[in-house]
Short mmCIF file of C-alpha atoms and ligand atoms in Angstrom, two decimals:
data_model
loop_
_atom_site.label_atom_id
_atom_site.label_comp_id
_atom_site.label_asym_id
_atom_site.label_seq_id
_atom_site.Cartn_x
_atom_site.Cartn_y
_atom_site.Cartn_z
CA MET A 1 -27.83 170.75 101.94
CA ALA A 2 -25.41 169.47 104.41
CA THR A 3 -22.35 167.53 103.22
CA THR A 4 -19.89 165.47 105.46
CA TRP A 5 -16.07 165.68 104.65
CA TRP A 6 -15.68 162.48 102.65
CA GLU A 7 -18.25 163.95 99.74
CA GLU A 8 -16.06 166.54 99.05
CA CYS A 9 -12.49 165.98 100.30
CA ILE A 10 -9.16 165.72 98.44
CA VAL A 11 -7.40 162.95 100.35
CA TYR A 12 -3.49 162.51 99.79
CA GLN A 13 -1.93 158.86 99.56
CA ILE A 14 1.13 158.15 101.37
CA TYR A 15 3.09 155.19 100.24
CA PRO A 16 5.03 155.11 103.76
CA ARG A 17 8.12 153.80 102.86
CA SER A 18 8.90 156.03 100.48
CA PHE A 19 7.83 159.70 102.20
CA GLN A 20 10.23 160.83 104.68
CA ASP A 21 12.94 158.49 106.48
CA THR A 22 13.91 159.74 109.81
CA ASN A 23 16.32 156.98 111.15
CA GLY A 24 18.71 156.56 108.36
CA ASP A 25 17.65 153.27 107.41
CA GLY A 26 16.54 154.31 104.10
CA ILE A 27 13.09 153.53 104.40
CA GLY A 28 10.27 156.16 105.24
CA ASP A 29 8.25 155.78 108.62
CA LEU A 30 5.70 157.15 110.62
CA GLN A 31 7.89 159.72 112.47
CA GLY A 32 8.42 161.07 109.01
CA ILE A 33 5.09 161.53 108.19
CA ILE A 34 4.84 163.30 111.48
CA LYS A 35 7.71 165.69 110.41
CA ARG A 36 6.33 166.65 107.23
CA MET A 37 2.73 167.47 108.77
CA ASP A 38 3.03 171.29 108.35
CA TYR A 39 3.83 170.70 104.86
CA LEU A 40 0.72 168.39 104.11
CA VAL A 41 -1.26 171.21 105.55
CA SER A 42 0.15 173.84 103.19
CA LEU A 43 -0.98 171.82 100.24
CA GLY A 44 -4.45 172.02 101.44
CA ILE A 45 -5.69 168.43 101.70
CA ASP A 46 -7.98 167.04 104.10
CA ALA A 47 -7.09 163.40 104.51
CA LEU A 48 -4.26 161.13 104.68
CA TRP A 49 -4.40 157.60 103.36
CA LEU A 50 -1.45 155.59 104.10
CA SER A 51 -0.96 152.25 102.46
CA PRO A 52 -0.54 149.66 104.83
CA ILE A 53 1.99 150.15 108.01
CA TYR A 54 1.39 146.84 110.02
CA CYS A 55 3.36 144.23 110.64
CA SER A 56 4.30 142.35 107.57
CA PRO A 57 6.97 140.13 106.10
CA MET A 58 6.51 142.50 103.28
CA ALA A 59 6.30 139.97 100.30
CA ASP A 60 4.19 142.41 98.69
CA PHE A 61 5.16 145.66 100.95
CA GLY A 62 2.64 145.58 103.84
CA TYR A 63 -0.39 143.90 101.43
CA ASP A 64 0.45 141.05 103.31
CA ILE A 65 -0.59 141.55 106.84
CA SER A 66 0.85 139.41 109.62
CA ASP A 67 -0.83 141.40 112.56
CA TYR A 68 -3.20 143.48 111.77
CA GLN A 69 -3.37 145.29 115.40
CA ASN A 70 0.32 146.19 115.52
CA VAL A 71 2.65 148.58 113.71
CA ASP A 72 5.66 146.87 111.75
CA PRO A 73 8.76 148.29 113.41
CA VAL A 74 10.22 149.67 110.10
CA PHE A 75 7.72 152.46 110.40
CA GLY A 76 7.48 152.90 113.82
CA THR A 77 5.14 151.80 117.02
CA LEU A 78 1.48 152.21 117.82
CA ASP A 79 2.51 155.03 120.08
CA ASP A 80 3.44 156.58 116.74
CA VAL A 81 0.07 156.10 115.60
CA ASP A 82 -1.56 157.72 118.16
CA GLN A 83 0.94 160.42 117.93
CA LEU A 84 0.24 160.41 114.16
CA ILE A 85 -3.47 160.96 114.69
CA ARG A 86 -3.04 163.56 117.30
CA GLU A 87 -0.86 165.92 115.13
CA ALA A 88 -2.91 165.38 112.37
CA HIS A 89 -6.19 165.94 113.91
CA THR A 90 -5.32 169.27 115.48
CA ARG A 91 -4.46 170.14 111.94
CA ASN A 92 -7.89 169.20 110.58
CA ILE A 93 -6.51 166.24 108.52
CA LYS A 94 -8.03 162.81 108.97
CA ILE A 95 -6.04 159.83 108.71
CA ILE A 96 -6.97 156.73 106.57
CA PHE A 97 -5.74 153.62 106.88
CA ASP A 98 -5.19 150.62 104.00
CA MET A 99 -7.47 147.39 105.19
CA VAL A 100 -6.43 144.41 103.46
CA PHE A 101 -9.35 142.15 103.89
CA ASN A 102 -9.36 139.60 101.18
CA HIS A 103 -6.00 137.71 102.25
CA THR A 104 -3.21 137.82 105.17
CA SER A 105 0.38 136.97 105.00
CA ILE A 106 1.02 133.34 104.96
CA GLU A 107 2.91 134.29 108.23
CA HIS A 108 -0.11 135.35 110.19
CA PRO A 109 -0.43 133.27 113.18
CA TRP A 110 -4.03 132.15 111.63
CA PHE A 111 -2.58 130.76 108.56
CA GLN A 112 0.01 129.06 110.26
CA GLU A 113 -2.49 127.50 112.53
CA SER A 114 -4.86 126.71 109.63
CA ARG A 115 -2.31 125.09 107.88
CA GLN A 116 -1.33 122.56 110.72
CA SER A 117 -4.28 120.18 110.01
CA LYS A 118 -7.69 120.06 108.90
CA ASP A 119 -9.42 120.17 111.81
CA ASN A 120 -7.67 122.74 114.13
CA GLU A 121 -9.51 125.84 115.35
CA LYS A 122 -8.40 127.99 112.19
CA ALA A 123 -8.79 124.99 109.89
CA ASP A 124 -11.73 127.36 107.94
CA TYR A 125 -10.05 130.41 108.14
CA TYR A 126 -8.53 129.96 104.53
CA ILE A 127 -9.89 128.31 101.63
CA TRP A 128 -8.70 124.72 101.40
CA SER A 129 -8.93 121.79 98.69
CA ASP A 130 -8.07 118.23 98.49
CA SER A 131 -7.32 119.05 94.69
CA ILE A 132 -7.13 122.04 92.17
CA PRO A 133 -10.86 122.39 91.86
CA ASN A 134 -11.27 125.08 89.06
CA ASN A 135 -9.01 127.21 86.50
CA TRP A 136 -8.69 130.62 89.02
CA GLN A 137 -5.20 132.29 88.41
CA GLY A 138 -3.35 134.50 90.74
CA ALA A 139 -3.58 138.28 89.67
CA PHE A 140 0.23 138.45 89.97
CA GLY A 141 0.56 135.60 87.70
CA LYS A 142 0.36 131.67 88.42
CA ARG A 143 -2.48 129.35 89.11
CA ALA A 144 -4.46 130.80 92.25
CA TRP A 145 -3.61 127.52 94.33
CA SER A 146 -0.69 126.06 95.93
CA TYR A 147 0.08 123.15 97.70
CA ASP A 148 0.89 122.99 101.45
CA GLU A 149 3.21 120.04 102.46
CA LYS A 150 2.08 120.33 106.08
CA ARG A 151 -1.88 120.09 105.63
CA GLN A 152 -1.61 118.36 102.17
CA GLN A 153 -4.16 120.35 100.55
CA TYR A 154 -4.34 123.60 98.09
CA TYR A 155 -4.75 126.95 99.41
CA LEU A 156 -6.65 129.81 97.36
CA HIS A 157 -4.47 132.93 96.72
CA SER A 158 -5.77 135.35 94.38
CA PHE A 159 -2.29 137.16 94.72
CA LEU A 160 1.15 135.94 95.73
CA GLU A 161 1.35 132.48 97.21
CA GLU A 162 2.44 134.47 100.32
CA GLN A 163 -1.25 136.00 100.54
CA PRO A 164 -3.59 133.25 101.24
CA ASP A 165 -7.12 134.21 100.55
CA LEU A 166 -9.65 134.39 103.91
CA ASN A 167 -12.80 132.44 103.96
CA TRP A 168 -15.32 135.26 104.14
CA ARG A 169 -18.26 132.55 104.50
CA ASN A 170 -16.77 131.62 107.76
CA GLN A 171 -18.44 133.76 110.35
CA GLU A 172 -15.48 133.88 112.55
CA VAL A 173 -13.42 135.28 109.98
CA VAL A 174 -16.18 138.37 109.56
CA ASP A 175 -15.97 138.92 113.42
CA ALA A 176 -12.35 139.15 113.52
CA MET A 177 -12.41 141.50 110.92
CA PHE A 178 -15.17 143.54 112.07
CA SER A 179 -13.29 143.65 115.36
CA ILE A 180 -10.00 144.77 113.67
CA LEU A 181 -12.10 147.76 112.28
CA THR A 182 -13.36 148.71 115.67
CA PHE A 183 -9.83 148.70 117.24
CA TRP A 184 -8.60 151.28 114.79
CA LEU A 185 -11.59 153.15 114.65
CA ASP A 186 -11.49 153.49 118.57
CA ARG A 187 -8.08 154.74 118.22
CA GLY A 188 -9.10 157.29 115.86
CA ILE A 189 -8.64 156.29 112.33
CA ASP A 190 -10.84 158.19 110.40
CA GLY A 191 -11.67 155.62 107.61
CA PHE A 192 -10.03 152.86 105.55
CA ARG A 193 -9.23 152.02 101.90
CA LEU A 194 -10.38 148.83 101.50
CA ASP A 195 -8.01 146.65 99.39
CA VAL A 196 -9.78 144.72 96.43
CA ILE A 197 -12.83 144.48 98.24
CA ASN A 198 -14.71 143.16 95.46
CA CYS A 199 -12.73 140.25 95.77
CA ILE A 200 -13.30 138.83 99.45
CA PHE A 201 -16.19 136.65 98.72
CA LYS A 202 -15.86 133.51 96.63
CA ASP A 203 -18.53 131.34 95.08
CA LYS A 204 -19.73 128.51 97.14
CA THR A 205 -18.83 125.40 95.06
CA LEU A 206 -15.73 127.41 93.56
CA ARG A 207 -16.96 126.98 89.94
CA SER A 208 -14.59 127.78 87.23
CA ASN A 209 -14.57 130.94 85.50
CA PRO A 210 -15.49 131.38 82.19
CA ARG A 211 -12.65 132.17 79.60
CA ILE A 212 -12.22 134.85 77.20
CA VAL A 213 -11.54 134.67 73.82
CA GLY A 214 -8.21 136.04 72.19
CA SER A 215 -4.90 136.77 73.76
CA ARG A 216 -3.84 139.00 76.86
CA PRO A 217 -0.32 139.08 78.22
CA ARG A 218 -1.74 137.99 81.70
CA PRO A 219 -3.78 134.73 82.16
CA TYR A 220 -5.58 136.10 84.52
CA ASP A 221 -7.27 138.45 82.17
CA MET A 222 -8.01 135.40 80.17
CA GLN A 223 -11.41 134.62 82.12
CA ARG A 224 -14.32 136.44 83.22
CA HIS A 225 -14.13 136.96 86.95
CA ILE A 226 -17.47 136.17 87.81
CA PHE A 227 -16.84 133.16 90.73
CA ASP A 228 -13.94 134.63 92.37
CA ARG A 229 -15.13 138.61 92.12
CA ASN A 230 -18.09 140.58 92.69
CA ARG A 231 -20.54 137.20 94.34
CA PRO A 232 -23.53 138.75 95.74
CA GLY A 233 -22.85 138.25 98.98
CA THR A 234 -20.13 140.97 99.02
CA HIS A 235 -22.78 143.53 99.14
CA GLN A 236 -24.14 142.31 102.37
CA LYS A 237 -20.82 142.29 104.22
CA LEU A 238 -20.12 145.98 103.01
CA ARG A 239 -23.43 147.14 104.57
CA MET A 240 -22.16 145.33 107.49
CA MET A 241 -19.19 147.13 107.31
CA ARG A 242 -20.92 150.53 106.77
CA GLN A 243 -23.19 150.01 109.75
CA LEU A 244 -20.34 149.34 112.01
CA VAL A 245 -18.37 152.37 110.66
CA ASP A 246 -21.45 154.76 110.71
CA ALA A 247 -21.80 153.84 114.40
CA TYR A 248 -18.73 156.14 114.95
CA PRO A 249 -19.11 160.07 113.73
CA ASP A 250 -17.33 161.11 110.87
CA ARG A 251 -15.79 157.83 109.14
CA MET A 252 -15.51 156.72 105.91
CA LEU A 253 -14.79 153.45 103.49
CA VAL A 254 -13.38 153.80 100.09
CA GLY A 255 -13.11 150.75 98.10
CA GLU A 256 -10.75 149.30 95.80
CA ILE A 257 -12.68 147.57 92.95
CA MET A 258 -10.72 145.28 90.75
CA VAL A 259 -12.10 145.32 87.36
CA GLU A 260 -11.44 144.78 83.77
CA LEU A 261 -9.50 147.09 82.08
CA PRO A 262 -9.83 149.81 80.95
CA GLY A 263 -12.49 150.24 83.85
CA GLU A 264 -16.15 149.26 85.12
CA PRO A 265 -17.20 152.05 86.23
CA GLU A 266 -21.05 150.82 86.85
CA LEU A 267 -19.62 147.75 88.61
CA ALA A 268 -17.53 150.39 90.86
CA ALA A 269 -20.55 152.07 91.53
CA SER A 270 -22.34 149.23 92.41
CA PHE A 271 -20.40 148.87 95.75
CA LEU A 272 -21.75 151.98 97.01
CA GLY A 273 -25.03 150.31 97.43
CA ARG A 274 -28.19 151.37 95.93
CA ASN A 275 -29.63 152.97 99.08
CA ARG A 276 -26.04 154.21 99.54
CA ASP A 277 -25.73 151.85 102.46
CA GLU A 278 -22.32 150.26 101.09
CA LEU A 279 -18.85 151.92 100.73
CA HIS A 280 -18.89 155.85 100.96
CA LEU A 281 -16.86 156.14 98.13
CA SER A 282 -15.23 153.74 95.65
CA PHE A 283 -12.21 154.21 92.61
CA ASP A 284 -12.86 154.38 89.10
CA PHE A 285 -9.45 153.77 87.46
CA SER A 286 -10.77 154.52 83.84
CA LEU A 287 -9.25 158.03 83.25
CA ALA A 288 -5.67 156.10 84.43
CA TYR A 289 -6.18 153.79 81.79
CA THR A 290 -7.64 156.09 78.80
CA ARG A 291 -5.76 157.48 76.57
CA PHE A 292 -5.11 161.16 76.73
CA ASN A 293 -7.74 162.53 74.32
CA ALA A 294 -10.56 164.93 74.48
CA THR A 295 -13.20 162.60 73.63
CA LYS A 296 -12.06 159.65 75.25
CA TRP A 297 -11.49 161.56 78.87
CA GLN A 298 -15.05 163.33 78.20
CA ARG A 299 -16.52 159.77 77.54
CA SER A 300 -14.96 158.20 80.51
CA ALA A 301 -15.69 160.94 83.06
CA LYS A 302 -19.13 161.12 82.05
CA ARG A 303 -19.89 157.60 82.08
CA TRP A 304 -18.13 157.79 85.58
CA CYS A 305 -20.88 160.44 86.48
CA GLU A 306 -23.53 158.57 84.87
CA ALA A 307 -22.82 155.46 86.91
CA ILE A 308 -22.62 157.33 90.44
CA GLY A 309 -25.86 159.31 89.77
CA LYS A 310 -26.72 162.77 91.25
CA ASN A 311 -27.57 161.28 94.96
CA ARG A 312 -23.97 159.56 95.53
CA ILE A 313 -20.57 160.76 95.24
CA PRO A 314 -17.41 160.08 92.63
CA SER A 315 -14.22 160.17 93.31
CA TRP A 316 -11.43 160.92 91.05
CA VAL A 317 -7.91 159.47 90.92
CA LEU A 318 -4.88 159.63 88.30
CA ASN A 319 -2.21 158.01 90.69
CA ASN A 320 -1.71 155.51 92.88
CA HIS A 321 1.29 152.86 94.18
CA ASP A 322 0.23 150.34 91.60
CA ILE A 323 0.15 152.58 88.29
CA PRO A 324 2.74 154.54 86.29
CA ARG A 325 2.81 158.24 87.52
CA ILE A 326 0.70 160.43 85.33
CA VAL A 327 3.86 162.66 83.80
CA SER A 328 5.47 159.37 82.98
CA ARG A 329 2.38 158.12 81.20
CA LEU A 330 2.31 161.45 79.45
CA SER A 331 5.98 161.04 78.32
CA GLY A 332 7.22 163.80 80.83
CA ASN A 333 4.83 166.41 79.33
CA VAL A 334 4.50 169.25 81.90
CA ALA A 335 1.67 171.02 80.13
CA LYS A 336 -0.20 167.82 79.30
CA THR A 337 0.35 166.60 83.31
CA LYS A 338 -1.07 170.24 84.47
CA LEU A 339 -4.04 170.08 81.79
CA ALA A 340 -4.72 166.30 83.69
CA ALA A 341 -4.57 168.06 87.08
CA LEU A 342 -7.01 170.72 86.13
CA PHE A 343 -9.42 168.03 84.78
CA LEU A 344 -9.18 166.29 87.94
CA LEU A 345 -9.70 169.04 90.38
CA THR A 346 -12.71 170.54 88.50
CA GLN A 347 -14.75 167.44 89.28
CA ARG A 348 -17.36 166.93 91.45
CA GLY A 349 -16.71 165.02 94.87
CA SER A 350 -13.77 163.70 96.37
CA ILE A 351 -10.12 163.79 94.96
CA PHE A 352 -7.33 161.28 95.54
CA LEU A 353 -3.77 162.49 95.12
CA TYR A 354 -0.61 160.42 95.42
CA TYR A 355 2.39 161.80 97.07
CA GLY A 356 4.80 163.38 94.71
CA GLU A 357 1.94 164.00 92.35
CA GLU A 358 1.86 167.72 93.27
CA LEU A 359 5.65 167.97 92.58
CA GLY A 360 5.28 166.30 88.93
CA LEU A 361 7.43 163.88 89.99
CA PRO A 362 7.91 161.17 87.32
CA ASP A 363 8.91 157.30 87.78
CA SER A 364 11.89 156.34 88.96
CA LYS A 365 13.90 154.26 86.83
CA VAL A 366 14.82 150.87 88.51
CA PRO A 367 17.26 148.80 87.34
CA TRP A 368 16.88 144.86 87.71
CA LYS A 369 19.31 144.61 90.54
CA SER A 370 16.96 147.44 92.50
CA ILE A 371 13.68 145.78 91.56
CA ARG A 372 12.05 145.19 94.84
CA ASP A 373 8.63 144.30 94.09
CA PRO A 374 7.40 140.66 93.27
CA LEU A 375 5.94 141.46 90.26
CA GLY A 376 9.02 143.28 88.83
CA LYS A 377 10.62 140.28 89.45
CA ARG A 378 8.52 137.96 88.14
CA TYR A 379 7.43 139.85 84.81
CA TRP A 380 10.87 142.09 84.22
CA PRO A 381 11.34 143.19 81.43
CA VAL A 382 7.88 142.55 80.10
CA HIS A 383 6.62 144.89 82.76
CA PRO A 384 8.97 146.33 85.00
CA GLY A 385 6.65 146.29 88.29
CA ARG A 386 5.34 148.74 90.35
CA ASP A 387 8.63 150.16 92.06
CA PRO A 388 8.99 153.02 89.71
CA ALA A 389 5.61 154.72 90.88
CA ARG A 390 7.07 153.99 94.40
CA GLY A 391 10.13 156.20 94.36
CA PRO A 392 11.20 158.32 97.38
CA MET A 393 9.63 161.80 97.84
CA ILE A 394 12.12 164.59 96.57
CA TRP A 395 12.59 167.18 99.56
CA SER A 396 15.56 169.32 98.75
CA ASN A 397 18.54 168.87 96.93
CA GLU A 398 21.14 167.85 99.41
CA LYS A 399 22.19 164.12 99.49
CA GLY A 400 19.36 161.88 99.94
CA PHE A 401 17.03 164.42 99.01
CA GLY A 402 15.81 165.27 102.12
CA PHE A 403 13.96 161.72 101.99
CA THR A 404 16.87 159.49 104.05
CA ASP A 405 20.37 160.00 105.60
CA GLY A 406 21.02 156.65 104.43
CA GLU A 407 20.91 154.51 101.32
CA SER A 408 17.08 154.64 99.99
CA TRP A 409 15.66 151.57 99.54
CA LEU A 410 14.24 152.56 95.93
CA PRO A 411 16.05 154.83 93.39
CA PHE A 412 15.17 158.42 93.16
CA ALA A 413 13.67 159.59 90.04
CA SER A 414 16.19 161.04 87.70
CA ASN A 415 17.05 164.65 87.91
CA ALA A 416 15.50 164.31 91.20
CA ALA A 417 16.73 167.73 92.34
CA SER A 418 14.77 169.30 89.92
CA TYR A 419 11.54 168.51 91.46
CA ALA A 420 12.56 169.01 95.15
CA VAL A 421 9.87 170.77 97.33
CA ALA A 422 12.36 173.26 98.41
CA GLU A 423 13.26 174.17 94.79
CA GLN A 424 9.87 174.26 93.99
CA GLU A 425 8.48 176.42 96.64
CA GLN A 426 10.86 179.11 95.19
CA ASP A 427 9.70 178.90 91.98
CA ALA A 428 5.59 180.56 91.29
CA SER A 429 5.40 178.50 88.11
CA SER A 430 6.19 175.37 89.69
CA MET A 431 3.72 172.24 89.48
CA LEU A 432 3.53 172.45 93.47
CA HIS A 433 2.45 175.74 93.07
CA TYR A 434 0.25 174.94 90.11
CA TYR A 435 -1.14 172.24 92.54
CA ARG A 436 -1.70 174.26 95.62
CA ALA A 437 -3.39 177.15 93.50
CA LEU A 438 -6.07 174.39 91.93
CA ILE A 439 -6.29 172.80 95.14
CA GLY A 440 -7.01 176.44 96.92
CA MET A 441 -9.88 177.11 94.40
CA ARG A 442 -11.46 174.14 94.94
CA ARG A 443 -11.64 174.74 98.81
CA GLU A 444 -12.90 178.07 98.35
CA GLU A 445 -15.58 177.77 95.88
CA THR A 446 -18.62 175.15 96.41
CA VAL A 447 -19.38 174.89 92.74
CA PHE A 448 -16.07 172.53 91.96
CA ARG A 449 -17.12 170.44 94.79
CA ARG A 450 -20.43 170.16 94.88
CA GLY A 451 -21.99 171.67 91.58
CA THR A 452 -23.87 169.95 88.83
CA CYS A 453 -21.86 169.37 85.47
CA ALA A 454 -22.44 169.59 82.16
CA TYR A 455 -20.78 169.12 79.09
CA LEU A 456 -21.11 171.51 76.40
CA ASP A 457 -21.19 171.25 72.45
CA THR A 458 -18.44 172.71 70.67
CA ASN A 459 -17.20 172.90 67.09
CA ASN A 460 -13.68 171.39 68.20
CA ASN A 461 -13.26 167.75 69.29
CA HIS A 462 -9.68 168.45 70.99
CA VAL A 463 -11.40 170.71 73.42
CA VAL A 464 -13.10 169.48 76.27
CA CYS A 465 -16.04 172.04 77.42
CA TYR A 466 -17.91 171.65 80.55
CA VAL A 467 -20.17 174.07 82.93
CA ARG A 468 -20.04 173.33 86.38
CA GLU A 469 -22.96 175.20 88.51
CA TYR A 470 -24.13 175.35 91.87
CA GLY A 471 -26.95 178.08 92.90
CA ASP A 472 -25.52 181.27 91.05
CA GLU A 473 -22.26 180.12 90.81
CA LYS A 474 -20.93 179.13 87.05
CA ARG A 475 -17.78 178.18 86.05
CA LEU A 476 -17.06 177.18 82.50
CA MET A 477 -13.82 174.77 81.73
CA LEU A 478 -12.05 174.61 78.53
CA LEU A 479 -9.27 172.16 78.34
CA ASN A 480 -7.25 171.84 74.77
CA PHE A 481 -6.09 168.25 74.71
CA SER A 482 -4.07 168.80 71.58
CA GLY A 483 -0.25 170.22 70.99
CA ARG A 484 -2.11 172.79 68.48
CA LYS A 485 -3.53 175.88 69.21
CA GLN A 486 -7.36 175.43 69.13
CA ARG A 487 -10.21 178.07 68.49
CA VAL A 488 -13.71 177.03 70.33
CA SER A 489 -16.77 178.55 70.14
CA ILE A 490 -19.66 177.68 72.32
CA ARG A 491 -22.73 176.39 70.67
CA ASP A 492 -24.97 176.23 73.84
CA LYS A 493 -27.29 179.41 73.70
CA HIS A 494 -27.37 179.64 77.55
CA TYR A 495 -23.77 180.36 77.62
CA PRO A 496 -23.05 183.65 75.45
CA LYS A 497 -19.14 183.91 75.12
CA SER A 498 -18.87 187.66 75.99
CA ASP A 499 -20.29 186.60 79.56
CA TRP A 500 -17.21 184.68 80.86
CA ILE A 501 -14.14 186.11 82.47
CA LEU A 502 -10.74 184.19 82.71
CA ARG A 503 -10.22 183.09 86.29
CA PHE A 504 -7.35 180.60 85.88
CA THR A 505 -5.34 178.96 83.51
CA SER A 506 -2.85 176.28 83.23
CA GLN A 507 -0.13 178.30 81.37
CA ARG A 508 0.32 182.02 80.57
CA MET A 509 -2.39 183.11 78.24
CA LEU A 510 -0.29 184.00 74.92
CA SER A 511 -3.17 185.23 72.79
CA ASP A 512 -6.35 186.76 73.62
CA ALA A 513 -9.68 185.37 72.77
CA LYS A 514 -11.51 187.33 69.46
CA ALA A 515 -15.01 188.35 69.83
CA GLU A 516 -17.16 185.33 69.63
CA THR A 517 -14.34 182.62 70.06
CA PHE A 518 -11.74 181.19 72.68
CA ILE A 519 -8.36 180.39 71.64
CA LEU A 520 -6.57 178.10 73.85
CA GLN A 521 -2.49 177.63 73.30
CA PRO A 522 -1.55 173.56 73.10
CA TRP A 523 -2.41 171.70 76.07
CA GLN A 524 -3.91 174.74 77.57
CA GLY A 525 -6.52 174.43 80.24
CA CYS A 526 -8.79 177.60 81.57
CA ILE A 527 -11.28 178.28 83.85
CA TYR A 528 -13.81 180.77 83.52
CA SER A 529 -16.51 182.49 85.65
CA LEU A 530 -19.79 184.06 84.67
CA LYS A 531 -19.99 187.70 85.37
CA SER A 532 -23.51 188.13 86.60
CA ARG A 533 -25.49 190.38 84.20
CA SER A 534 -27.10 192.63 86.54
CA SER A 535 -23.99 193.97 87.86
C1 GLC B 1 -4.34 146.12 95.81
C2 GLC B 1 -2.93 146.95 96.12
C3 GLC B 1 -1.78 146.31 95.41
C4 GLC B 1 -1.60 144.87 96.17
C5 GLC B 1 -2.85 144.03 95.88
C6 GLC B 1 -2.87 143.04 96.94
O1 GLC B 1 -4.37 146.06 94.73
O2 GLC B 1 -3.12 148.37 95.68
O3 GLC B 1 -0.91 147.33 96.10
O4 GLC B 1 -0.23 144.34 95.58
O5 GLC B 1 -4.23 144.57 96.33
O6 GLC B 1 -3.13 143.33 97.87
CA1 CA B 2 13.30 154.50 108.51
#
């Protein structure tokens, strides 16, 4: 069966502000990404996803766009984009851009025009109302409606006041957004990560969402989002987007789906389309929000696979720019972090990594005076915001850690030098080498990318056990999700123990397997392959 690249790719997300600065302003830029291209090749990844680099007043650091067809000067120029595409493509790396379709910046010329009057050319580009029509809340706090003095009406914003929601019921808006896709596809961009894509379409009559009983810290989470998210019309728009993108060879759409926590995998899967004619891939964040526990991770992964089904492709992700980094979620425990990575990189489908993940980089500590994220400013100290997960990449142990010659826009992680790429390159037992090894194995062995996955019964509920199978190739994964040594025997009669040979381990094996059972060290993950019986 022929596969296309996005069905089994490893995508590396870069938060451009924090990857590599080249002009000393303390903010990463496009030339920085170009400079590090060979490092990216050395990781074995297939594609880069860049968080937004378009012109923006940066109220939400690029997720508030004021010009979709230009590059913010802080990141560089359109020429830099062209150079980036060229440099990436010659190395067989794809470039995926982040596309924010739900809202623009308040400074976008469309909004500037729209707010002038009720009857200008862009009057219906956004969602306006004489009074507050419903109970909708902004995901970042406050009501979703703000009053505009100039137009003397309220406008809808599902996020910050600086991010007015576009009106996707207006065909001109749809056409404008589609022509933006075309603009970048023509330039050679290989795909898009679509920001909060299940939010774009709103209820026609703006009905109030039903309330949820109980108490949750965010008013936004106190209602069921049936009228401001997931409207049926979204699917039709996605089918059109898919057609547009598929008219170009080898392009891809991956969608961020806003869900109720800890996750709604069935909902995320629904945006792939029943006939595989909507998004190519969508994110399910359940694992990131699920306690690190064998039963829970197994259940979560299984549920996602079931939601996806055999004929569509699951994607897997533990980190991004909105959530604390995995090593910090796991309280700095490196063995657990390695186990999580083994789980991630032995799943079927496509994998999304986040810059610094391969270094085991923890969250930066961000004191009040250094907070930049509007969420952090609003909710500190209850919620520190998202800056901690956006700390600068650590390249070396010099001043500025190879990230910048100037003052970094966000603080570095504590003990930054110990995570530096240059240091980890020298150390065979480092996280960097570990990720490379797992990625390398995945690249080489089809079974990891395409094989079926079956969870096996064991006598031990601290251990997750699954078999991946592709043709004659079989791999057995055993993951000990506990801080104690565990003994496992596999009950499944199809796989007698004696046939398995250890191929990979997340830590040095300290004790051998006894006759009928496997013995795993605390937090140890192992990969075995099946010795063919005829040999
Ligand atoms: C998405 C982005 C997040 C942004 C929000 C509003 O969730 O990942 O960073 O703040 O959308 O655009
Ligand atoms: Ca810079």
